PDB file of C-alpha atoms in Angstrom:
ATOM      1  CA  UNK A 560      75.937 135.138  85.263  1.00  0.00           C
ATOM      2  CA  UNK A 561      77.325 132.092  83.316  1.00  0.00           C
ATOM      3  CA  UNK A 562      79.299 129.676  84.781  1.00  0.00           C
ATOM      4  CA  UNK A 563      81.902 128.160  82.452  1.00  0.00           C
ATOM      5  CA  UNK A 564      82.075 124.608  82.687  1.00  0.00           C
ATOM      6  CA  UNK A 565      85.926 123.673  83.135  1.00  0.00           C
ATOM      7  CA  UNK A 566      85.330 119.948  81.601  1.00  0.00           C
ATOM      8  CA  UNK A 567      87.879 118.632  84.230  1.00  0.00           C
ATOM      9  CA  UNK A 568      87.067 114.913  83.884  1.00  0.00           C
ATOM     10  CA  UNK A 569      87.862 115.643  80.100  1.00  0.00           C
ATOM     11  CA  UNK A 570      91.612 116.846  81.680  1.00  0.00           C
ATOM     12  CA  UNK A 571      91.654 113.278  83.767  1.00  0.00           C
ATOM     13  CA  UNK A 572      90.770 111.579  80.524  1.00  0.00           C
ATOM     14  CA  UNK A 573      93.320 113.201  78.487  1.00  0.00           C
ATOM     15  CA  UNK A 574      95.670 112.343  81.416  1.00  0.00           C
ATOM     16  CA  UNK A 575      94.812 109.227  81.891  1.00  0.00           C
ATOM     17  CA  UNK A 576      95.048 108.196  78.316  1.00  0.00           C
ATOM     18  CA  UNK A 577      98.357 110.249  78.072  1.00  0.00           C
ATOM     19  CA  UNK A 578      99.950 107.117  80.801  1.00  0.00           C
ATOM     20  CA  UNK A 579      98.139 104.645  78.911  1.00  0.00           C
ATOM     21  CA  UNK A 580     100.359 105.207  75.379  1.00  0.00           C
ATOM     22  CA  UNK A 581     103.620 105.847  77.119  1.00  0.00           C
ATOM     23  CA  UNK A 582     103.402 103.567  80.085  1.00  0.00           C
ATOM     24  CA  UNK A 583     101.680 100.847  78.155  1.00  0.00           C
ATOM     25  CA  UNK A 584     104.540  98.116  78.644  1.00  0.00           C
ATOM     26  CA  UNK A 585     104.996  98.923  82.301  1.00  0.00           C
ATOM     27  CA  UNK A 586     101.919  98.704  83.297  1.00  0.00           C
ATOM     28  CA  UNK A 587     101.793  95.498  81.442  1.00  0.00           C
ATOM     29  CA  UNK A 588     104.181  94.043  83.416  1.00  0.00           C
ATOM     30  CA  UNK A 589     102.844  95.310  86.588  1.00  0.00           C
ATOM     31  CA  UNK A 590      99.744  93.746  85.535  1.00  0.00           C
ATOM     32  CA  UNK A 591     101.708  90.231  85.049  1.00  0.00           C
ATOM     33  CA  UNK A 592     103.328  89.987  88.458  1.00  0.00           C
ATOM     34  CA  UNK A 593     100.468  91.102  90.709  1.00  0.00           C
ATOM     35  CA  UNK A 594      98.879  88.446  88.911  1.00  0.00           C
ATOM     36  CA  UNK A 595     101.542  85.989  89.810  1.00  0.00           C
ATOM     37  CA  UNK A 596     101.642  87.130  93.574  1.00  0.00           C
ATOM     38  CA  UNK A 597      98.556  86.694  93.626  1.00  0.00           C
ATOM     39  CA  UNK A 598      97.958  83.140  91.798  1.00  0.00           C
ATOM     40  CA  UNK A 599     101.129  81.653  93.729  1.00  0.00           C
ATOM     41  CA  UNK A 600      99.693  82.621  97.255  1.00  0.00           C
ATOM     42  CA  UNK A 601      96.296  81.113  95.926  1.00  0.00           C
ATOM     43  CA  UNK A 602      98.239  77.992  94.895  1.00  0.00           C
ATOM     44  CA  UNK A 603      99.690  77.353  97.908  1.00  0.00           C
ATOM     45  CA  UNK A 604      96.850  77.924  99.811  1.00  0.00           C
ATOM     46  CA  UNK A 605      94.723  75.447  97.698  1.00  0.00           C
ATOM     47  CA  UNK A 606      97.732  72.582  97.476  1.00  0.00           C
ATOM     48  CA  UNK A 607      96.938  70.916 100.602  1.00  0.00           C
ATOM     49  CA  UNK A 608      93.939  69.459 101.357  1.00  0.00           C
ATOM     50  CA  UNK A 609      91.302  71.946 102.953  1.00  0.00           C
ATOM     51  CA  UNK A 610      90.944  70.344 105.699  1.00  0.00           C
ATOM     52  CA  UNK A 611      95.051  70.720 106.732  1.00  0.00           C
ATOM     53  CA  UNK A 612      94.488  74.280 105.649  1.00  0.00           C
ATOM     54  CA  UNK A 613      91.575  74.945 108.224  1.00  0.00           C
ATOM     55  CA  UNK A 614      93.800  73.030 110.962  1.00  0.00           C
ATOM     56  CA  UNK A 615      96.531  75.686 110.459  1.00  0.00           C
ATOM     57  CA  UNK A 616      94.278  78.472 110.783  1.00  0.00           C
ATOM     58  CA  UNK A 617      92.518  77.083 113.472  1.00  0.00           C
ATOM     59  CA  UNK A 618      96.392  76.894 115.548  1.00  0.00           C
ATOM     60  CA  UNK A 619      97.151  80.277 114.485  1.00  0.00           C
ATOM     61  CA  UNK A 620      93.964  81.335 116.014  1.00  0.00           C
ATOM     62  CA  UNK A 621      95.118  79.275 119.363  1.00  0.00           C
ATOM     63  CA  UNK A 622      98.635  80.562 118.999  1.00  0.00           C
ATOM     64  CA  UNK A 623      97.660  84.271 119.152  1.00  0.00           C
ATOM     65  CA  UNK A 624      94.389  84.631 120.854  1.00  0.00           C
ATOM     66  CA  UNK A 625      92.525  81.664 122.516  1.00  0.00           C
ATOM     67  CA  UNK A 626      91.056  78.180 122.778  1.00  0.00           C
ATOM     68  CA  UNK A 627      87.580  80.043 121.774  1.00  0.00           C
ATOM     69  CA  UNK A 628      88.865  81.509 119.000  1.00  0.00           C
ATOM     70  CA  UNK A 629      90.601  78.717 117.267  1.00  0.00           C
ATOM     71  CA  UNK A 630      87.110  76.856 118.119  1.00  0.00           C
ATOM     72  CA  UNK A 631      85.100  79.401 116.265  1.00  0.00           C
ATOM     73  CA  UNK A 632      87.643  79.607 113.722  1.00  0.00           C
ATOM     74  CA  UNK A 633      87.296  75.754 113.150  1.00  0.00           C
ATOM     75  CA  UNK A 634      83.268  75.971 112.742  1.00  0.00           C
ATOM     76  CA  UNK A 635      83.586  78.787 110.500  1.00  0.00           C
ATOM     77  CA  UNK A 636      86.152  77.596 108.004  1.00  0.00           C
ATOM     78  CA  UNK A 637      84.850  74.368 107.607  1.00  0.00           C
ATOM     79  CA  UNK A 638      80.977  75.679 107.410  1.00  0.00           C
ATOM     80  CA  UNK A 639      82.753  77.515 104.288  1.00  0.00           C
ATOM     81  CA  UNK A 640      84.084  74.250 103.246  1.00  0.00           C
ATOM     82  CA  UNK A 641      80.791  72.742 103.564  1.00  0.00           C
ATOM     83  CA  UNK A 642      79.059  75.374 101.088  1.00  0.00           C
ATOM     84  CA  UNK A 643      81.946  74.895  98.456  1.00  0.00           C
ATOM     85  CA  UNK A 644      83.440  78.105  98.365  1.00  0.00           C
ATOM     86  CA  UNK A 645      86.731  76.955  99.774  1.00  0.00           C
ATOM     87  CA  UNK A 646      88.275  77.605  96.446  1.00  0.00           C
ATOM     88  CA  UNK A 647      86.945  81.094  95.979  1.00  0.00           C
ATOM     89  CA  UNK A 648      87.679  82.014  99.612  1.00  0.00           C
ATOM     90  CA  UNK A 649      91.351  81.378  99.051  1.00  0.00           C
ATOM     91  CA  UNK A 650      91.574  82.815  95.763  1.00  0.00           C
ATOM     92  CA  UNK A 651      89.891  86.371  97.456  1.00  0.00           C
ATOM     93  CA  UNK A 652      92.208  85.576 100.744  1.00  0.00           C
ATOM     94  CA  UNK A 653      95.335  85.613  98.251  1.00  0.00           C
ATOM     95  CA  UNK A 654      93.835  88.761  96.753  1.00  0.00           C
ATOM     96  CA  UNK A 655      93.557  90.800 100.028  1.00  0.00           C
ATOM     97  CA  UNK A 656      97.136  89.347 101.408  1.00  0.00           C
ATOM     98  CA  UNK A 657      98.562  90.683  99.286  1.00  0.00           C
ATOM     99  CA  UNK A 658      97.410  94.522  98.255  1.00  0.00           C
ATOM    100  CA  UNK A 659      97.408  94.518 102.126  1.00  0.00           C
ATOM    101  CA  UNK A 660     101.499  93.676 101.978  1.00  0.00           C
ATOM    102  CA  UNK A 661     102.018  96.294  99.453  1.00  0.00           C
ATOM    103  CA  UNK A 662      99.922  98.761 101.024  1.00  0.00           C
ATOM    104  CA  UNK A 663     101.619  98.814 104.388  1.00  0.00           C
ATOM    105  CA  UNK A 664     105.020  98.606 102.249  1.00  0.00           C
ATOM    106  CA  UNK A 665     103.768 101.547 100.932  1.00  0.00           C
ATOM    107  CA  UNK A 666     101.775 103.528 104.261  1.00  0.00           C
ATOM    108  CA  UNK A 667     104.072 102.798 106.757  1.00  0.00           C
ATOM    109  CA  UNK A 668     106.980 105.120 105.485  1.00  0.00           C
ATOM    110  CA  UNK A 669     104.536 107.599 104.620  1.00  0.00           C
ATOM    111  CA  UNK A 670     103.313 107.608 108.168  1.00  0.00           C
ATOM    112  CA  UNK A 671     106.557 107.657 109.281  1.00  0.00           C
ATOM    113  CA  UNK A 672     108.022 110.504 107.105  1.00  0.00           C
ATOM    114  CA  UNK A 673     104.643 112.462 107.967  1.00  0.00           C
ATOM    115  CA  UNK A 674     105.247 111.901 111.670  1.00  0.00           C
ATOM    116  CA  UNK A 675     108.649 113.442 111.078  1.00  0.00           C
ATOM    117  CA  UNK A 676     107.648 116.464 108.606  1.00  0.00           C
ATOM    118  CA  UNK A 677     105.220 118.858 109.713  1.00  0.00           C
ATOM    119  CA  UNK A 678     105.297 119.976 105.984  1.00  0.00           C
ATOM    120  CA  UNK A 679     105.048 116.672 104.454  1.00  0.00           C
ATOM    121  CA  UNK A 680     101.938 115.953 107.197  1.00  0.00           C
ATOM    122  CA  UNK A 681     100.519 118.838 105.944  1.00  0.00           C
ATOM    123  CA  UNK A 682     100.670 117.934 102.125  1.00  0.00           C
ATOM    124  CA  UNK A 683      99.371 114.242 102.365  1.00  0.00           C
ATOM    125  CA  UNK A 684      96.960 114.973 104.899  1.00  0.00           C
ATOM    126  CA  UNK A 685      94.475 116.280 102.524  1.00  0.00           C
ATOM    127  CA  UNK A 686      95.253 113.335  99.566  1.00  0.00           C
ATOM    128  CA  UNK A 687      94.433 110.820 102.779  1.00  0.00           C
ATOM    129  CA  UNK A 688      90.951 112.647 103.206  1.00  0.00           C
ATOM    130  CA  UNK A 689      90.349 112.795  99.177  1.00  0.00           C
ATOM    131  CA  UNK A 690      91.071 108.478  98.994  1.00  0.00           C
ATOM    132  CA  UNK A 691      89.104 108.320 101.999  1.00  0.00           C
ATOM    133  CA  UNK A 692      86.102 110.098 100.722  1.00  0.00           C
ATOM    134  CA  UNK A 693      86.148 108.395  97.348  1.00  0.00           C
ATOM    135  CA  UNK A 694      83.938 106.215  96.327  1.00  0.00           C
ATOM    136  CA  UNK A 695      84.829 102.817  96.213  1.00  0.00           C
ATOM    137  CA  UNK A 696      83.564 102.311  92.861  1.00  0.00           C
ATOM    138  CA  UNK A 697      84.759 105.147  91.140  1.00  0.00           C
ATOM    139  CA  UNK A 698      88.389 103.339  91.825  1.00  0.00           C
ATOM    140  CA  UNK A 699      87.553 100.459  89.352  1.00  0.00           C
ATOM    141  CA  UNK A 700      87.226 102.888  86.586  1.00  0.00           C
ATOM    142  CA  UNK A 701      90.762 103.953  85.778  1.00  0.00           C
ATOM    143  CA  UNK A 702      92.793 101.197  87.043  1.00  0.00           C
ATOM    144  CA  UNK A 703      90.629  98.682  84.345  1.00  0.00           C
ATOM    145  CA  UNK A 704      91.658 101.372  81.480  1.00  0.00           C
ATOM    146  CA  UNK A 705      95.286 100.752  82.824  1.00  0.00           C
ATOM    147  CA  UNK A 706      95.471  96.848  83.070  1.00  0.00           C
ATOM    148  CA  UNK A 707      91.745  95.631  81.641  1.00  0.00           C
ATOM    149  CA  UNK A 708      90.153  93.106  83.126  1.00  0.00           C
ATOM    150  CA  UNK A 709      91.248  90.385  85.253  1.00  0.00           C
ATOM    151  CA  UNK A 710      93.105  90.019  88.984  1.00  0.00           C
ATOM    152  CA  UNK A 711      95.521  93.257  88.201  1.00  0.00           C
ATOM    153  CA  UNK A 712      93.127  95.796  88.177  1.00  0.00           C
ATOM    154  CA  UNK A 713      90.843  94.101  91.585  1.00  0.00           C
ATOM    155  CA  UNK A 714      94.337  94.314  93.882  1.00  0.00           C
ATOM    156  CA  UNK A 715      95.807  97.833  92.217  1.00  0.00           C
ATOM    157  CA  UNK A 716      91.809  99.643  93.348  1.00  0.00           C
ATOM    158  CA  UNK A 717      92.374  97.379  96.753  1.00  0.00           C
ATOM    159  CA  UNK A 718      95.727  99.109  97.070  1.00  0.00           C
ATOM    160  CA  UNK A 719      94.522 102.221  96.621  1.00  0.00           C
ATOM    161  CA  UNK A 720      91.516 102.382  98.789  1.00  0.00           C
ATOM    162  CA  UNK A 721      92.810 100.343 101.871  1.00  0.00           C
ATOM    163  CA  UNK A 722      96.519 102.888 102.202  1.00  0.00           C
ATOM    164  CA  UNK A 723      95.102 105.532 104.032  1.00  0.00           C
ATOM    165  CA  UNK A 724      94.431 104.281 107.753  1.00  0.00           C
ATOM    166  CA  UNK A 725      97.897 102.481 107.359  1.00  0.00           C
ATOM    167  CA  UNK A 726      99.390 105.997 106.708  1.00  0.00           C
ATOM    168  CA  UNK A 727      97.500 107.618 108.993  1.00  0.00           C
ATOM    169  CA  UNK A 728      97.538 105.406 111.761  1.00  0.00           C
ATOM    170  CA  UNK A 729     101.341 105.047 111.664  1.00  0.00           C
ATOM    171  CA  UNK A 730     101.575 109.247 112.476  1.00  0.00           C
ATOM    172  CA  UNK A 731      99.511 108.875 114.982  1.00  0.00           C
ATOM    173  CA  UNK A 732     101.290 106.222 116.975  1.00  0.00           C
ATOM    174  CA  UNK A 733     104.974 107.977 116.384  1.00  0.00           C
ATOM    175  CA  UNK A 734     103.615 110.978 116.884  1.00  0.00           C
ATOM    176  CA  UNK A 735     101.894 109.820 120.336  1.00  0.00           C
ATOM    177  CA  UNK A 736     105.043 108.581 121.419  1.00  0.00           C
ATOM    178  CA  UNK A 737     106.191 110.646 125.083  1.00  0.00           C
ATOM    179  CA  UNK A 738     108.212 113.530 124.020  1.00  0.00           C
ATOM    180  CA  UNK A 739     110.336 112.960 127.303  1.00  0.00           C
ATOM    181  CA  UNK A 740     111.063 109.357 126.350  1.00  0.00           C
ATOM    182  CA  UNK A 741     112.160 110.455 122.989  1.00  0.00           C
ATOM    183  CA  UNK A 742     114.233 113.635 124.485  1.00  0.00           C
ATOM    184  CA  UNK A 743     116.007 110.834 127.098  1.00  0.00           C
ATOM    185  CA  UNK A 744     117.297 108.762 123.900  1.00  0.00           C
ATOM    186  CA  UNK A 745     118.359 111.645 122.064  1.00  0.00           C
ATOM    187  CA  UNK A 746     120.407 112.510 125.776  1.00  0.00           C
ATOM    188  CA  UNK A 747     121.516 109.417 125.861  1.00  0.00           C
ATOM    189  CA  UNK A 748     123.261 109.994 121.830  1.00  0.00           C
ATOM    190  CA  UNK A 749     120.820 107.765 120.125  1.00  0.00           C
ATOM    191  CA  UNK A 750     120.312 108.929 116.080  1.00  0.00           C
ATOM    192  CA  UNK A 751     116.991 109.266 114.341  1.00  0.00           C
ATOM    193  CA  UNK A 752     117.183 105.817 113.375  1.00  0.00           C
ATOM    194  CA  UNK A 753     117.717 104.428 116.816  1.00  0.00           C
ATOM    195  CA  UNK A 754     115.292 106.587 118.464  1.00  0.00           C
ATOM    196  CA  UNK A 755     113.046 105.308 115.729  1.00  0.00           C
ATOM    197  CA  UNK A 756     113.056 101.812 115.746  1.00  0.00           C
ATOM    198  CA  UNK A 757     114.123 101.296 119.716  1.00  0.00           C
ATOM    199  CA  UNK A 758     111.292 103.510 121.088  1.00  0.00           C
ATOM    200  CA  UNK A 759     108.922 105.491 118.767  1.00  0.00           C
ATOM    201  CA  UNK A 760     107.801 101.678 116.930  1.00  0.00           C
ATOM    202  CA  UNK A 761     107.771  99.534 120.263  1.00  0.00           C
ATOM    203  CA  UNK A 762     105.760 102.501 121.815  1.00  0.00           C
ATOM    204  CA  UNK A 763     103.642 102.866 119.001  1.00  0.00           C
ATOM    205  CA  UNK A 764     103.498  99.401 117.859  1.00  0.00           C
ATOM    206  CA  UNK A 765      99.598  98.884 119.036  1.00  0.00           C
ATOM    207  CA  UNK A 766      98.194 101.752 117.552  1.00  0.00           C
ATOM    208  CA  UNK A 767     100.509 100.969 114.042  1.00  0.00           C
ATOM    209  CA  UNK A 768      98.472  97.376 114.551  1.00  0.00           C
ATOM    210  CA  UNK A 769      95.147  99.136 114.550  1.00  0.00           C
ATOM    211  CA  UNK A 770      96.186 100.657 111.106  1.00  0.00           C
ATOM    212  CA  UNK A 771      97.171  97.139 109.915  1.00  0.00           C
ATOM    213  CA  UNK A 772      93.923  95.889 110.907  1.00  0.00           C
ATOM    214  CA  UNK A 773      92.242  98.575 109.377  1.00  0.00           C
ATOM    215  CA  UNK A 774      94.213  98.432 105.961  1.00  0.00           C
ATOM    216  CA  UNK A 775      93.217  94.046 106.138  1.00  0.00           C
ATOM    217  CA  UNK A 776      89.862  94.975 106.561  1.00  0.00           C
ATOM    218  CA  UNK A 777      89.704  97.615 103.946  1.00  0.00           C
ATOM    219  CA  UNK A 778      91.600  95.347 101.293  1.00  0.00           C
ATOM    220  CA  UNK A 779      89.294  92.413 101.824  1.00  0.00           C
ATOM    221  CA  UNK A 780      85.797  95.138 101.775  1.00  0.00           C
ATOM    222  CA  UNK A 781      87.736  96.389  98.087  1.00  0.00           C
ATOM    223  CA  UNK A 782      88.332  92.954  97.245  1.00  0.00           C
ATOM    224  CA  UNK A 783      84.692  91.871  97.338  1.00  0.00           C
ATOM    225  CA  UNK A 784      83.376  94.860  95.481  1.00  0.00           C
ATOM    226  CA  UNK A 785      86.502  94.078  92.564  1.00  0.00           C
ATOM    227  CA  UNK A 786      84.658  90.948  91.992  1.00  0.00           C
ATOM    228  CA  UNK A 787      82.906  93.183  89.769  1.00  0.00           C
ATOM    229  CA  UNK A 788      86.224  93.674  87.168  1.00  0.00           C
ATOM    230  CA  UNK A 789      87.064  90.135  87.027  1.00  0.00           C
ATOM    231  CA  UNK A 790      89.112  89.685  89.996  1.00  0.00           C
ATOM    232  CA  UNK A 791      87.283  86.418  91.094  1.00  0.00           C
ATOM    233  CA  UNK A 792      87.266  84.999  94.437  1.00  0.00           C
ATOM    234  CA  UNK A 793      84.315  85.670  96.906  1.00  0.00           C
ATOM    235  CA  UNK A 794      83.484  89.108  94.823  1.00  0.00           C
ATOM    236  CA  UNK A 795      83.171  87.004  91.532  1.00  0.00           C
ATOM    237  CA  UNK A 796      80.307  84.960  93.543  1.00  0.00           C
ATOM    238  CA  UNK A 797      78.699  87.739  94.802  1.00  0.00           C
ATOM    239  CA  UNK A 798      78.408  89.376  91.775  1.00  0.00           C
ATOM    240  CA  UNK A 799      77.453  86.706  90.263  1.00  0.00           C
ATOM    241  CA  UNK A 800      74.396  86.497  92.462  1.00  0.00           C
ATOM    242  CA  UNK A 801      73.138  89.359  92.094  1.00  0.00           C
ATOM    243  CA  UNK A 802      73.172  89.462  88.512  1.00  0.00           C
ATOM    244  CA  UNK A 803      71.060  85.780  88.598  1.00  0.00           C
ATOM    245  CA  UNK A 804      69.102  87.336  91.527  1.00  0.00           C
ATOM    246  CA  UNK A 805      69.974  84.477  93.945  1.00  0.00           C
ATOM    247  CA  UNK A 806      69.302  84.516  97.271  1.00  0.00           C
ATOM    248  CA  UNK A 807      70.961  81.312  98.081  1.00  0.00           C
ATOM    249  CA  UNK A 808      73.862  81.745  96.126  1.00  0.00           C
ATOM    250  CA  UNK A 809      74.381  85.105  97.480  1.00  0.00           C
ATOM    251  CA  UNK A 810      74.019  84.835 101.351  1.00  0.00           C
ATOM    252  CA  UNK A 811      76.777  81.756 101.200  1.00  0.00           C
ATOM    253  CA  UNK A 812      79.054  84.129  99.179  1.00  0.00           C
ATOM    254  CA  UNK A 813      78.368  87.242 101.565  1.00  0.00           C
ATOM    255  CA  UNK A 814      78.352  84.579 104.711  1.00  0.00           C
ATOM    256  CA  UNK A 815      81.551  83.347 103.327  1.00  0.00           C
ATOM    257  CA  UNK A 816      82.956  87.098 103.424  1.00  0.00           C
ATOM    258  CA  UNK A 817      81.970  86.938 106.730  1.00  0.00           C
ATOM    259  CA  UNK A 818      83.550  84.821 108.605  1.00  0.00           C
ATOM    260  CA  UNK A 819      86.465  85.320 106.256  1.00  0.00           C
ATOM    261  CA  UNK A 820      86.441  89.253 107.438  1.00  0.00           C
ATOM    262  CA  UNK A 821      85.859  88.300 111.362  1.00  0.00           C
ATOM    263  CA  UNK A 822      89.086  85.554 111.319  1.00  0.00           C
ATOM    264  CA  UNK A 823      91.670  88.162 109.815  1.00  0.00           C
ATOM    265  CA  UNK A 824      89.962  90.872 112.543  1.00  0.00           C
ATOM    266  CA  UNK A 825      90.211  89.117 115.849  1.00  0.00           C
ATOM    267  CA  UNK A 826      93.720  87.433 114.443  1.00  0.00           C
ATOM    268  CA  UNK A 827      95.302  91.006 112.969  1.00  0.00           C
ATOM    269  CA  UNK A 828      93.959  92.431 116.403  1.00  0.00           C
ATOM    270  CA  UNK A 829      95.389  90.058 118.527  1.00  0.00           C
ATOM    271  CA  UNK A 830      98.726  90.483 117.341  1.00  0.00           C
ATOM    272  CA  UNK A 831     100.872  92.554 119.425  1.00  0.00           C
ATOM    273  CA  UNK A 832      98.765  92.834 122.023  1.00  0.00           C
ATOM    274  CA  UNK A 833      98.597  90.106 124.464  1.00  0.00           C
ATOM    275  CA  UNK A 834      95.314  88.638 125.613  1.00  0.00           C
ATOM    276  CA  UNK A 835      96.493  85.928 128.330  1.00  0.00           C
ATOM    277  CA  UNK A 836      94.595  83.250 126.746  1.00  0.00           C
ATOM    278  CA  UNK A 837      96.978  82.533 123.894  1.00  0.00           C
ATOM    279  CA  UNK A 838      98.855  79.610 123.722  1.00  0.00           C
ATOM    280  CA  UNK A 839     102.064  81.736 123.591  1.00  0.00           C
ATOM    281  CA  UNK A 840     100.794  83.479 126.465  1.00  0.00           C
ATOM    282  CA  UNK A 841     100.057  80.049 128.686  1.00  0.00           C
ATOM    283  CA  UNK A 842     103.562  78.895 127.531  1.00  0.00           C
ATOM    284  CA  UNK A 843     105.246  82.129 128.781  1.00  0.00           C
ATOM    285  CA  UNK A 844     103.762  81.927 132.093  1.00  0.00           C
ATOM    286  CA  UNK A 845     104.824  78.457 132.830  1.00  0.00           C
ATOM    287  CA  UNK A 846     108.566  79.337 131.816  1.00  0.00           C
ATOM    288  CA  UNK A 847     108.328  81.818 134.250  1.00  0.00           C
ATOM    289  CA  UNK A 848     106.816  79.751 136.702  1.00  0.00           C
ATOM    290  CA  UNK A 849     109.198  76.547 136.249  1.00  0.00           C
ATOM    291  CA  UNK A 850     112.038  78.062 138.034  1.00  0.00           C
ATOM    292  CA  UNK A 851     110.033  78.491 141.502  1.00  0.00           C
ATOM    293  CA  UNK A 852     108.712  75.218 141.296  1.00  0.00           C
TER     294      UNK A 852
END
């Protein structure tokens, strides 16, 4: 018995080609002001001198976390200073900031909206597990037929592969929520909306962090590996290394990653859930304090 071969990437081709003709001027201008989001948050990152820059990221580490933190943060920016691949590290910082805005712009309703729909849960469930599953590369395929080659295409495939633990996270932690808490607002004549953002998001807002944290993480892995469709940055060097086959070249650029990945991890993580070593945290306790005394 003969199997007939149902030629379905010749379908995707046809379909993909089929957007290309008739979206062609959209997608141009899609292509033009990710660009631009992404080369204005790269030019204000690389206005000031590095060395301000690292300060600032140094005091958000102390402002949200700890003394420790903002120390390590301090060694590890300016070590990436030191090897020269400030420039590139902002450029890829840019990148990931923001496909990881427009991903949770885009997840967080989802998750929402599947928290609330039993039917709708059911129907992106299984898309979530299909972009999860995919292989990274096989993203950078159709999104350089759409907008070529360049920073457009390296944030659309970020997008894409860092959306699912945003939407999926964001269920979780409405859906996690204490029914009783939610029945005692509904008692009390609070609307969806009210219920919403007075008690399912405060309740859930930890777990709806994790998913942030996740979808940060995700964008900057993506944003490495779109180094490899001209999206420059970090990716650009590591590609670049590998196709010279150098070692030193390409442990800076991966070290660079790095330290780059471990900063947005312990700050992303940190926010929303307090660790008592924070600045914010050592100011609150003395405002509480200066009364008694």
């Amino acid at each position: 018995m003969t199997i007939p071969n149902l030629n379905l990437g010749d379908y995707v081709a046809d379909g993909v080609d089929w957007i290309k003709d008739n979206f062609d001027p959209l997608l141009d201008g899609i292509s033009t002001g990710l660009a631009a989001l992404v080369d204005g948050i790269s030019g204000v990152l690389l206005a000031p001198p590095p060395l301000v820059v690292v300060a600032v990221f140094a005091l958000l580490a102390l402002l949200v976390r700890s003394w420790s933190f903002a120390a390590v943060t301090l060694v590890g920016m300016l070590l990436v200073v030191s090897m020269e691949l400030w420039e590139p590290a902002m450029d890829t910082l840019a990148l990931v900031v923001v496909a990881a805005v427009i991903a949770l712009v885009i997840a967080i309703p989802l998750g929402i909206l599947a928290a609330r729909s039993d039917g709708f849960s059911a129907v992106i469930r299984p898309v979530m597990d299909f972009m999860q599953t995919m292989p990274a590369f096989v993203y950078l395929v159709p999104v350089v037929i759409f907008f070529g080659i360049g920073v457009a295409p390296g944030v659309c495939a970020t997008i894409i592969f860092a959306l699912p633990p945003g939407v999926r996270l964001t269920e979780l932690a409405i859906r996690q929520v204490d029914r009783e808490t939610v029945e005692a607002g509904e008692a009390f004549g609070g609307t969806g909306r009210q219920i919403l953002a007075g008690i399912q998001l405060p309740l859930g807002l930890p777990t709806i962090m994790a998913g942030v944290n996740q979808v940060i993480m995700l964008a900057l892995s993506m944003a490495v590996v779109a180094g490899m469709v001209g999206a420059g940055g970090l990716g650009a060097e590591v590609v670049g290394a590998i196709s010279r086959v150098d070692v030193a070249s390409g442990f800076e650029a991966g070290l660079a990653v790095v330290i780059l990945a471990i900063y947005l991890d312990r700050l992303t993580g940190a926010i929303g859930q307090s660790t008592g070593r924070s600045l914010i945290d050592v100011l609150r306790r003395r405002r509480r304090v200066a009364p008694a005394v």
